[in-house]
Amino acid sequence: MSALLQVRGVTKKFGGLTAVNDVSFDVAENEILSVIGPNGAGKSTLFKLISSFLRTTSGEVLFQGKRISDLKPHVVARRGVVRTFQETTIFKSMTVRESVIVAQHLRAKASLAGYFLGTATARADIEAFGRYADELLEFMGLDGIANELASNLPQGHLRALGIAIGLATDPKVLLLDEPFAGMNPEETMRTVNLVRSVRDARGVTILLVEHDMPAVMNISDRIVVLNFGEKIAEGTPSEIQNNEKVIEAYLGSADDEVGI
């Protein structure tokens, strides 16, 4: 498989603190790649660098062979690299369907003035956004609660809505920040299957940060491990779970308790 996303020697310093240090790896098209590591390892900072929410100190990120690092985040998103957030950034005062419709305005053809004036292009946008929202909600299993306020949703449905909002921007690469956080085992497995179906059925390449080791080992094609901002290992789940550096730095012990 060819590399769709390339991280090349990326470093980020905050004053005297090096949060990410010379990290490199490739993400292949249609791959699910997980980034793991202890708290403070630099995972979330790396995600912000890839999605251009932070500027790199050195190094670069390439998407389809073209540099995207240090561009405006909305430009990176329009090119197809879209990040969801650990904080579950949801439009809590809107319904589920309205939230997915609003997220599609990144792809709007009409101008802001066009929406204000109700031009034909704006009306066509709104109709297309509604159709696509209904398609996504059915795919995500959220069609039955389309008219529920997002603020009323349980954690599992909120996470699914966050993924739906990311998909609404029509990404080629979707960056998921701790998609299984706060879930019970049943919700986690349902979301694992959902994320896998996003890749399999919609052809979206997935890059995720996660602490849930059983979920990571279940869903990942490959895993990158960070510790103190540096990459200490990269490989398949079986290679990672038997890597002595990883066990020492993060996993602690190779047993069923941590899912390896």
PDB file of C-alpha atoms in Angstrom:
ATOM      1  CA  MET A   1       0.000   0.000   0.000  1.00  0.00           C
ATOM      2  CA  SER A   2       1.230   3.496  -0.860  1.00  0.00           C
ATOM      3  CA  ALA A   3       1.631   6.184   1.804  1.00  0.00           C
ATOM      4  CA  LEU A   4      -1.299   8.586   1.888  1.00  0.00           C
ATOM      5  CA  LEU A   5      -0.006  10.588   4.849  1.00  0.00           C
ATOM      6  CA  GLN A   6       3.680  11.041   5.693  1.00  0.00           C
ATOM      7  CA  VAL A   7       5.046  12.438   8.962  1.00  0.00           C
ATOM      8  CA  ARG A   8       8.662  13.431   8.410  1.00  0.00           C
ATOM      9  CA  GLY A   9      10.949  14.329  11.332  1.00  0.00           C
ATOM     10  CA  VAL A  10       8.250  16.366  13.069  1.00  0.00           C
ATOM     11  CA  THR A  11       9.398  18.267  16.166  1.00  0.00           C
ATOM     12  CA  LYS A  12       7.471  20.659  18.391  1.00  0.00           C
ATOM     13  CA  LYS A  13       9.093  22.717  21.141  1.00  0.00           C
ATOM     14  CA  PHE A  14       7.351  24.939  23.675  1.00  0.00           C
ATOM     15  CA  GLY A  15      10.163  27.091  25.000  1.00  0.00           C
ATOM     16  CA  GLY A  16      12.598  24.661  26.633  1.00  0.00           C
ATOM     17  CA  LEU A  17      10.143  21.739  26.504  1.00  0.00           C
ATOM     18  CA  THR A  18      10.265  19.356  23.538  1.00  0.00           C
ATOM     19  CA  ALA A  19       6.775  17.835  23.292  1.00  0.00           C
ATOM     20  CA  VAL A  20       7.392  15.909  20.041  1.00  0.00           C
ATOM     21  CA  ASN A  21      10.915  15.044  18.942  1.00  0.00           C
ATOM     22  CA  ASP A  22      11.831  14.025  15.382  1.00  0.00           C
ATOM     23  CA  VAL A  23       8.854  11.692  14.829  1.00  0.00           C
ATOM     24  CA  SER A  24       8.453   9.980  11.455  1.00  0.00           C
ATOM     25  CA  PHE A  25       5.992   7.410  10.116  1.00  0.00           C
ATOM     26  CA  ASP A  26       3.731   6.765   7.134  1.00  0.00           C
ATOM     27  CA  VAL A  27       0.023   6.039   7.044  1.00  0.00           C
ATOM     28  CA  ALA A  28      -1.069   3.866   4.115  1.00  0.00           C
ATOM     29  CA  GLU A  29      -4.325   4.390   2.254  1.00  0.00           C
ATOM     30  CA  ASN A  30      -7.233   2.499   3.909  1.00  0.00           C
ATOM     31  CA  GLU A  31      -5.115   1.725   6.969  1.00  0.00           C
ATOM     32  CA  ILE A  32      -6.136   2.011  10.614  1.00  0.00           C
ATOM     33  CA  LEU A  33      -3.064   3.228  12.491  1.00  0.00           C
ATOM     34  CA  SER A  34      -3.099   3.888  16.245  1.00  0.00           C
ATOM     35  CA  VAL A  35      -0.762   6.151  18.201  1.00  0.00           C
ATOM     36  CA  ILE A  36      -0.302   5.082  21.820  1.00  0.00           C
ATOM     37  CA  GLY A  37       1.877   6.089  24.752  1.00  0.00           C
ATOM     38  CA  PRO A  38       1.738   7.189  28.397  1.00  0.00           C
ATOM     39  CA  ASN A  39       0.112  10.435  29.463  1.00  0.00           C
ATOM     40  CA  GLY A  40       2.343  13.301  28.378  1.00  0.00           C
ATOM     41  CA  ALA A  41       3.986  11.262  25.621  1.00  0.00           C
ATOM     42  CA  GLY A  42       3.074  13.861  22.981  1.00  0.00           C
ATOM     43  CA  LYS A  43       0.165  12.064  21.288  1.00  0.00           C
ATOM     44  CA  SER A  44      -2.328  14.933  21.299  1.00  0.00           C
ATOM     45  CA  THR A  45       0.395  17.410  20.312  1.00  0.00           C
ATOM     46  CA  LEU A  46       1.280  15.169  17.362  1.00  0.00           C
ATOM     47  CA  PHE A  47      -2.383  15.124  16.279  1.00  0.00           C
ATOM     48  CA  LYS A  48      -2.483  18.916  16.435  1.00  0.00           C
ATOM     49  CA  LEU A  49       0.650  19.092  14.288  1.00  0.00           C
ATOM     50  CA  ILE A  50      -0.748  16.689  11.679  1.00  0.00           C
ATOM     51  CA  SER A  51      -4.041  18.602  11.465  1.00  0.00           C
ATOM     52  CA  SER A  52      -2.151  21.935  11.552  1.00  0.00           C
ATOM     53  CA  PHE A  53      -3.761  23.213  14.754  1.00  0.00           C
ATOM     54  CA  LEU A  54      -0.145  23.739  15.867  1.00  0.00           C
ATOM     55  CA  ARG A  55       2.823  24.869  13.796  1.00  0.00           C
ATOM     56  CA  THR A  56       5.831  22.580  13.654  1.00  0.00           C
ATOM     57  CA  THR A  57       9.190  23.652  15.034  1.00  0.00           C
ATOM     58  CA  SER A  58      10.827  21.485  12.371  1.00  0.00           C
ATOM     59  CA  GLY A  59       9.903  18.643  10.067  1.00  0.00           C
ATOM     60  CA  GLU A  60       6.824  18.382   7.884  1.00  0.00           C
ATOM     61  CA  VAL A  61       3.600  16.496   7.221  1.00  0.00           C
ATOM     62  CA  LEU A  62       2.755  15.469   3.660  1.00  0.00           C
ATOM     63  CA  PHE A  63      -0.679  14.452   2.390  1.00  0.00           C
ATOM     64  CA  GLN A  64      -0.819  12.872  -1.069  1.00  0.00           C
ATOM     65  CA  GLY A  65       2.768  14.006  -1.502  1.00  0.00           C
ATOM     66  CA  LYS A  66       2.061  17.687  -0.749  1.00  0.00           C
ATOM     67  CA  ARG A  67       3.036  19.564   2.413  1.00  0.00           C
ATOM     68  CA  ILE A  68       0.102  20.381   4.699  1.00  0.00           C
ATOM     69  CA  SER A  69       1.971  21.269   7.896  1.00  0.00           C
ATOM     70  CA  ASP A  70       1.639  24.910   8.991  1.00  0.00           C
ATOM     71  CA  LEU A  71      -1.317  25.591   6.681  1.00  0.00           C
ATOM     72  CA  LYS A  72      -4.552  26.947   8.150  1.00  0.00           C
ATOM     73  CA  PRO A  73      -6.501  24.102   9.816  1.00  0.00           C
ATOM     74  CA  HIS A  74      -9.579  24.678   7.638  1.00  0.00           C
ATOM     75  CA  VAL A  75      -7.404  24.429   4.525  1.00  0.00           C
ATOM     76  CA  VAL A  76      -6.029  21.088   5.722  1.00  0.00           C
ATOM     77  CA  ALA A  77      -9.583  19.912   6.442  1.00  0.00           C
ATOM     78  CA  ARG A  78     -10.743  20.940   2.970  1.00  0.00           C
ATOM     79  CA  ARG A  79      -7.893  18.922   1.484  1.00  0.00           C
ATOM     80  CA  GLY A  80      -9.210  15.858   3.298  1.00  0.00           C
ATOM     81  CA  VAL A  81      -7.391  15.531   6.645  1.00  0.00           C
ATOM     82  CA  VAL A  82      -9.994  16.029   9.370  1.00  0.00           C
ATOM     83  CA  ARG A  83      -9.629  15.775  13.120  1.00  0.00           C
ATOM     84  CA  THR A  84     -12.272  14.974  15.730  1.00  0.00           C
ATOM     85  CA  PHE A  85     -11.635  16.063  19.295  1.00  0.00           C
ATOM     86  CA  GLN A  86     -11.175  14.298  22.611  1.00  0.00           C
ATOM     87  CA  GLU A  87     -13.499  16.858  24.193  1.00  0.00           C
ATOM     88  CA  THR A  88     -16.353  15.673  21.944  1.00  0.00           C
ATOM     89  CA  THR A  89     -16.909  18.992  20.207  1.00  0.00           C
ATOM     90  CA  ILE A  90     -20.637  18.749  19.521  1.00  0.00           C
ATOM     91  CA  PHE A  91     -23.212  21.456  18.877  1.00  0.00           C
ATOM     92  CA  LYS A  92     -25.054  20.633  22.106  1.00  0.00           C
ATOM     93  CA  SER A  93     -27.963  23.054  21.496  1.00  0.00           C
ATOM     94  CA  MET A  94     -28.723  21.493  18.086  1.00  0.00           C
ATOM     95  CA  THR A  95     -30.364  18.237  17.153  1.00  0.00           C
ATOM     96  CA  VAL A  96     -28.281  15.323  15.928  1.00  0.00           C
ATOM     97  CA  ARG A  97     -29.331  15.975  12.319  1.00  0.00           C
ATOM     98  CA  GLU A  98     -28.725  19.734  12.542  1.00  0.00           C
ATOM     99  CA  SER A  99     -25.210  19.098  13.890  1.00  0.00           C
ATOM    100  CA  VAL A 100     -24.299  16.956  10.883  1.00  0.00           C
ATOM    101  CA  ILE A 101     -25.813  19.479   8.468  1.00  0.00           C
ATOM    102  CA  VAL A 102     -23.828  22.378   9.964  1.00  0.00           C
ATOM    103  CA  ALA A 103     -20.573  20.401   9.705  1.00  0.00           C
ATOM    104  CA  GLN A 104     -21.014  20.168   5.937  1.00  0.00           C
ATOM    105  CA  HIS A 105     -20.703  23.916   5.405  1.00  0.00           C
ATOM    106  CA  LEU A 106     -16.969  23.399   4.967  1.00  0.00           C
ATOM    107  CA  ARG A 107     -17.981  22.081   1.527  1.00  0.00           C
ATOM    108  CA  ALA A 108     -20.539  24.799   0.764  1.00  0.00           C
ATOM    109  CA  LYS A 109     -20.717  26.176  -2.767  1.00  0.00           C
ATOM    110  CA  ALA A 110     -22.765  29.240  -1.847  1.00  0.00           C
ATOM    111  CA  SER A 111     -21.278  32.294  -0.124  1.00  0.00           C
ATOM    112  CA  LEU A 112     -22.378  33.579   3.272  1.00  0.00           C
ATOM    113  CA  ALA A 113     -24.300  36.322   1.487  1.00  0.00           C
ATOM    114  CA  GLY A 114     -25.938  33.647  -0.668  1.00  0.00           C
ATOM    115  CA  TYR A 115     -27.255  31.894   2.436  1.00  0.00           C
ATOM    116  CA  PHE A 116     -28.535  35.200   3.807  1.00  0.00           C
ATOM    117  CA  LEU A 117     -30.311  36.004   0.538  1.00  0.00           C
ATOM    118  CA  GLY A 118     -31.528  32.450  -0.075  1.00  0.00           C
ATOM    119  CA  THR A 119     -29.986  32.084  -3.537  1.00  0.00           C
ATOM    120  CA  ALA A 120     -30.537  29.018  -5.698  1.00  0.00           C
ATOM    121  CA  THR A 121     -27.005  27.792  -4.923  1.00  0.00           C
ATOM    122  CA  ALA A 122     -27.615  28.143  -1.194  1.00  0.00           C
ATOM    123  CA  ARG A 123     -30.933  26.284  -1.436  1.00  0.00           C
ATOM    124  CA  ALA A 124     -29.221  23.496  -3.382  1.00  0.00           C
ATOM    125  CA  ASP A 125     -26.511  23.287  -0.713  1.00  0.00           C
ATOM    126  CA  ILE A 126     -29.079  22.993   2.069  1.00  0.00           C
ATOM    127  CA  GLU A 127     -31.007  20.268   0.242  1.00  0.00           C
ATOM    128  CA  ALA A 128     -27.816  18.287  -0.487  1.00  0.00           C
ATOM    129  CA  PHE A 129     -26.591  18.688   3.099  1.00  0.00           C
ATOM    130  CA  GLY A 130     -29.880  17.337   4.421  1.00  0.00           C
ATOM    131  CA  ARG A 131     -29.757  14.283   2.154  1.00  0.00           C
ATOM    132  CA  TYR A 132     -26.160  13.531   3.102  1.00  0.00           C
ATOM    133  CA  ALA A 133     -26.903  14.027   6.809  1.00  0.00           C
ATOM    134  CA  ASP A 134     -29.699  11.446   6.584  1.00  0.00           C
ATOM    135  CA  GLU A 135     -27.369   9.024   4.771  1.00  0.00           C
ATOM    136  CA  LEU A 136     -24.621   9.430   7.385  1.00  0.00           C
ATOM    137  CA  LEU A 137     -26.981   9.090  10.327  1.00  0.00           C
ATOM    138  CA  GLU A 138     -28.397   5.872   8.892  1.00  0.00           C
ATOM    139  CA  PHE A 139     -24.869   4.554   8.322  1.00  0.00           C
ATOM    140  CA  MET A 140     -23.866   5.444  11.897  1.00  0.00           C
ATOM    141  CA  GLY A 141     -27.035   3.936  13.372  1.00  0.00           C
ATOM    142  CA  LEU A 142     -28.209   7.337  14.589  1.00  0.00           C
ATOM    143  CA  ASP A 143     -31.191   7.808  12.284  1.00  0.00           C
ATOM    144  CA  GLY A 144     -33.621   6.844  15.065  1.00  0.00           C
ATOM    145  CA  ILE A 145     -32.461   9.779  17.212  1.00  0.00           C
ATOM    146  CA  ALA A 146     -31.939  12.333  14.422  1.00  0.00           C
ATOM    147  CA  ASN A 147     -34.252  14.855  16.088  1.00  0.00           C
ATOM    148  CA  GLU A 148     -32.875  14.436  19.606  1.00  0.00           C
ATOM    149  CA  LEU A 149     -30.908  17.318  21.105  1.00  0.00           C
ATOM    150  CA  ALA A 150     -27.209  16.445  21.132  1.00  0.00           C
ATOM    151  CA  SER A 151     -27.046  17.547  24.783  1.00  0.00           C
ATOM    152  CA  ASN A 152     -29.351  14.648  25.730  1.00  0.00           C
ATOM    153  CA  LEU A 153     -27.237  11.877  24.199  1.00  0.00           C
ATOM    154  CA  PRO A 154     -25.359   9.238  26.223  1.00  0.00           C
ATOM    155  CA  GLN A 155     -21.590   8.935  25.818  1.00  0.00           C
ATOM    156  CA  GLY A 156     -21.637   6.224  23.152  1.00  0.00           C
ATOM    157  CA  HIS A 157     -24.034   8.144  20.926  1.00  0.00           C
ATOM    158  CA  LEU A 158     -22.074  11.361  21.466  1.00  0.00           C
ATOM    159  CA  ARG A 159     -18.907   9.657  20.220  1.00  0.00           C
ATOM    160  CA  ALA A 160     -20.768   8.267  17.206  1.00  0.00           C
ATOM    161  CA  LEU A 161     -22.132  11.749  16.472  1.00  0.00           C
ATOM    162  CA  GLY A 162     -18.617  13.180  16.691  1.00  0.00           C
ATOM    163  CA  ILE A 163     -17.487  10.684  14.051  1.00  0.00           C
ATOM    164  CA  ALA A 164     -20.542  11.523  11.905  1.00  0.00           C
ATOM    165  CA  ILE A 165     -19.647  15.223  12.104  1.00  0.00           C
ATOM    166  CA  GLY A 166     -16.108  14.364  10.979  1.00  0.00           C
ATOM    167  CA  LEU A 167     -17.454  12.268   8.097  1.00  0.00           C
ATOM    168  CA  ALA A 168     -19.754  15.112   7.056  1.00  0.00           C
ATOM    169  CA  THR A 169     -16.699  17.022   5.838  1.00  0.00           C
ATOM    170  CA  ASP A 170     -15.977  14.160   3.381  1.00  0.00           C
ATOM    171  CA  PRO A 171     -12.483  13.324   4.705  1.00  0.00           C
ATOM    172  CA  LYS A 172      -9.874  11.073   3.154  1.00  0.00           C
ATOM    173  CA  VAL A 173      -8.067  10.768   6.504  1.00  0.00           C
ATOM    174  CA  LEU A 174      -9.978  10.936   9.791  1.00  0.00           C
ATOM    175  CA  LEU A 175      -8.020  11.613  12.993  1.00  0.00           C
ATOM    176  CA  LEU A 176      -9.857  10.294  16.055  1.00  0.00           C
ATOM    177  CA  ASP A 177      -8.700  11.497  19.485  1.00  0.00           C
ATOM    178  CA  GLU A 178      -9.584   8.843  22.093  1.00  0.00           C
ATOM    179  CA  PRO A 179     -12.816   7.635  20.429  1.00  0.00           C
ATOM    180  CA  PHE A 180     -13.389   4.947  23.096  1.00  0.00           C
ATOM    181  CA  ALA A 181     -12.807   7.119  26.188  1.00  0.00           C
ATOM    182  CA  GLY A 182     -15.371   6.741  28.953  1.00  0.00           C
ATOM    183  CA  MET A 183     -17.156   3.778  27.375  1.00  0.00           C
ATOM    184  CA  ASN A 184     -18.121   0.476  28.909  1.00  0.00           C
ATOM    185  CA  PRO A 185     -16.917  -2.716  27.132  1.00  0.00           C
ATOM    186  CA  GLU A 186     -20.145  -3.100  25.130  1.00  0.00           C
ATOM    187  CA  GLU A 187     -20.056   0.511  23.911  1.00  0.00           C
ATOM    188  CA  THR A 188     -16.356   0.167  23.112  1.00  0.00           C
ATOM    189  CA  MET A 189     -16.843  -2.915  20.947  1.00  0.00           C
ATOM    190  CA  ARG A 190     -19.770  -1.285  19.139  1.00  0.00           C
ATOM    191  CA  THR A 191     -17.630   1.780  18.408  1.00  0.00           C
ATOM    192  CA  VAL A 192     -14.667  -0.386  17.332  1.00  0.00           C
ATOM    193  CA  ASN A 193     -16.953  -2.037  14.760  1.00  0.00           C
ATOM    194  CA  LEU A 194     -18.290   1.361  13.730  1.00  0.00           C
ATOM    195  CA  VAL A 195     -14.804   2.816  13.158  1.00  0.00           C
ATOM    196  CA  ARG A 196     -13.804  -0.267  11.211  1.00  0.00           C
ATOM    197  CA  SER A 197     -16.895   0.093   9.021  1.00  0.00           C
ATOM    198  CA  VAL A 198     -15.975   3.738   8.340  1.00  0.00           C
ATOM    199  CA  ARG A 199     -12.757   2.413   6.824  1.00  0.00           C
ATOM    200  CA  ASP A 200     -14.235  -0.641   5.103  1.00  0.00           C
ATOM    201  CA  ALA A 201     -17.498   0.789   3.762  1.00  0.00           C
ATOM    202  CA  ARG A 202     -16.538   4.418   3.134  1.00  0.00           C
ATOM    203  CA  GLY A 203     -12.854   4.076   2.272  1.00  0.00           C
ATOM    204  CA  VAL A 204     -11.658   6.517   4.944  1.00  0.00           C
ATOM    205  CA  THR A 205      -8.135   6.084   6.296  1.00  0.00           C
ATOM    206  CA  ILE A 206      -8.117   6.197  10.110  1.00  0.00           C
ATOM    207  CA  LEU A 207      -5.440   7.577  12.440  1.00  0.00           C
ATOM    208  CA  LEU A 208      -6.346   7.404  16.118  1.00  0.00           C
ATOM    209  CA  VAL A 209      -4.955   8.162  19.569  1.00  0.00           C
ATOM    210  CA  GLU A 210      -6.245   5.850  22.278  1.00  0.00           C
ATOM    211  CA  HIS A 211      -5.501   4.536  25.788  1.00  0.00           C
ATOM    212  CA  ASP A 212      -7.822   1.516  25.645  1.00  0.00           C
ATOM    213  CA  MET A 213      -5.331  -1.253  24.865  1.00  0.00           C
ATOM    214  CA  PRO A 214      -7.810  -4.051  24.102  1.00  0.00           C
ATOM    215  CA  ALA A 215      -9.566  -1.748  21.618  1.00  0.00           C
ATOM    216  CA  VAL A 216      -6.248  -0.672  20.068  1.00  0.00           C
ATOM    217  CA  MET A 217      -5.055  -4.256  19.647  1.00  0.00           C
ATOM    218  CA  ASN A 218      -8.414  -5.229  18.160  1.00  0.00           C
ATOM    219  CA  ILE A 219      -8.787  -2.452  15.615  1.00  0.00           C
ATOM    220  CA  SER A 220      -5.275  -1.484  14.475  1.00  0.00           C
ATOM    221  CA  ASP A 221      -3.434  -2.577  11.355  1.00  0.00           C
ATOM    222  CA  ARG A 222      -0.301  -0.944  12.779  1.00  0.00           C
ATOM    223  CA  ILE A 223       0.650   0.945  15.926  1.00  0.00           C
ATOM    224  CA  VAL A 224       3.112   3.780  16.610  1.00  0.00           C
ATOM    225  CA  VAL A 225       4.304   4.148  20.204  1.00  0.00           C
ATOM    226  CA  LEU A 226       5.491   7.457  21.674  1.00  0.00           C
ATOM    227  CA  ASN A 227       7.320   8.015  24.941  1.00  0.00           C
ATOM    228  CA  PHE A 228       8.521  11.434  26.133  1.00  0.00           C
ATOM    229  CA  GLY A 229       7.782  12.813  22.660  1.00  0.00           C
ATOM    230  CA  GLU A 230       9.884  10.251  20.772  1.00  0.00           C
ATOM    231  CA  LYS A 231       8.832   7.270  18.691  1.00  0.00           C
ATOM    232  CA  ILE A 232      10.100   4.139  20.431  1.00  0.00           C
ATOM    233  CA  ALA A 233       8.331   1.485  18.356  1.00  0.00           C
ATOM    234  CA  GLU A 234       6.237   0.898  15.253  1.00  0.00           C
ATOM    235  CA  GLY A 235       4.647  -2.299  13.993  1.00  0.00           C
ATOM    236  CA  THR A 236       1.689  -4.642  13.982  1.00  0.00           C
ATOM    237  CA  PRO A 237      -0.261  -5.270  17.199  1.00  0.00           C
ATOM    238  CA  SER A 238       1.558  -8.570  17.731  1.00  0.00           C
ATOM    239  CA  GLU A 239       4.941  -6.900  17.254  1.00  0.00           C
ATOM    240  CA  ILE A 240       4.054  -4.056  19.629  1.00  0.00           C
ATOM    241  CA  GLN A 241       2.708  -6.266  22.391  1.00  0.00           C
ATOM    242  CA  ASN A 242       5.970  -8.221  22.446  1.00  0.00           C
ATOM    243  CA  ASN A 243       8.269  -5.193  22.232  1.00  0.00           C
ATOM    244  CA  GLU A 244      10.334  -4.869  25.417  1.00  0.00           C
ATOM    245  CA  LYS A 245      10.664  -1.073  25.103  1.00  0.00           C
ATOM    246  CA  VAL A 246       6.899  -0.723  24.860  1.00  0.00           C
ATOM    247  CA  ILE A 247       6.253  -3.043  27.785  1.00  0.00           C
ATOM    248  CA  GLU A 248       8.737  -1.146  29.930  1.00  0.00           C
ATOM    249  CA  ALA A 249       7.530   2.321  28.940  1.00  0.00           C
ATOM    250  CA  TYR A 250       3.795   1.875  28.737  1.00  0.00           C
ATOM    251  CA  LEU A 251       2.090  -1.492  28.865  1.00  0.00           C
ATOM    252  CA  GLY A 252       3.759  -2.626  32.077  1.00  0.00           C
ATOM    253  CA  SER A 253       3.264  -6.349  31.578  1.00  0.00           C
ATOM    254  CA  ALA A 254       2.363  -8.628  28.709  1.00  0.00           C
ATOM    255  CA  ASP A 255      -0.789 -10.217  30.077  1.00  0.00           C
ATOM    256  CA  ASP A 256      -4.499 -10.428  29.435  1.00  0.00           C
ATOM    257  CA  GLU A 257      -5.216  -7.592  31.847  1.00  0.00           C
ATOM    258  CA  VAL A 258      -4.033  -5.029  29.313  1.00  0.00           C
ATOM    259  CA  GLY A 259      -5.409  -6.959  26.369  1.00  0.00           C
ATOM    260  CA  ILE A 260      -2.173  -8.295  24.909  1.00  0.00           C
TER     261      ILE A 260
END
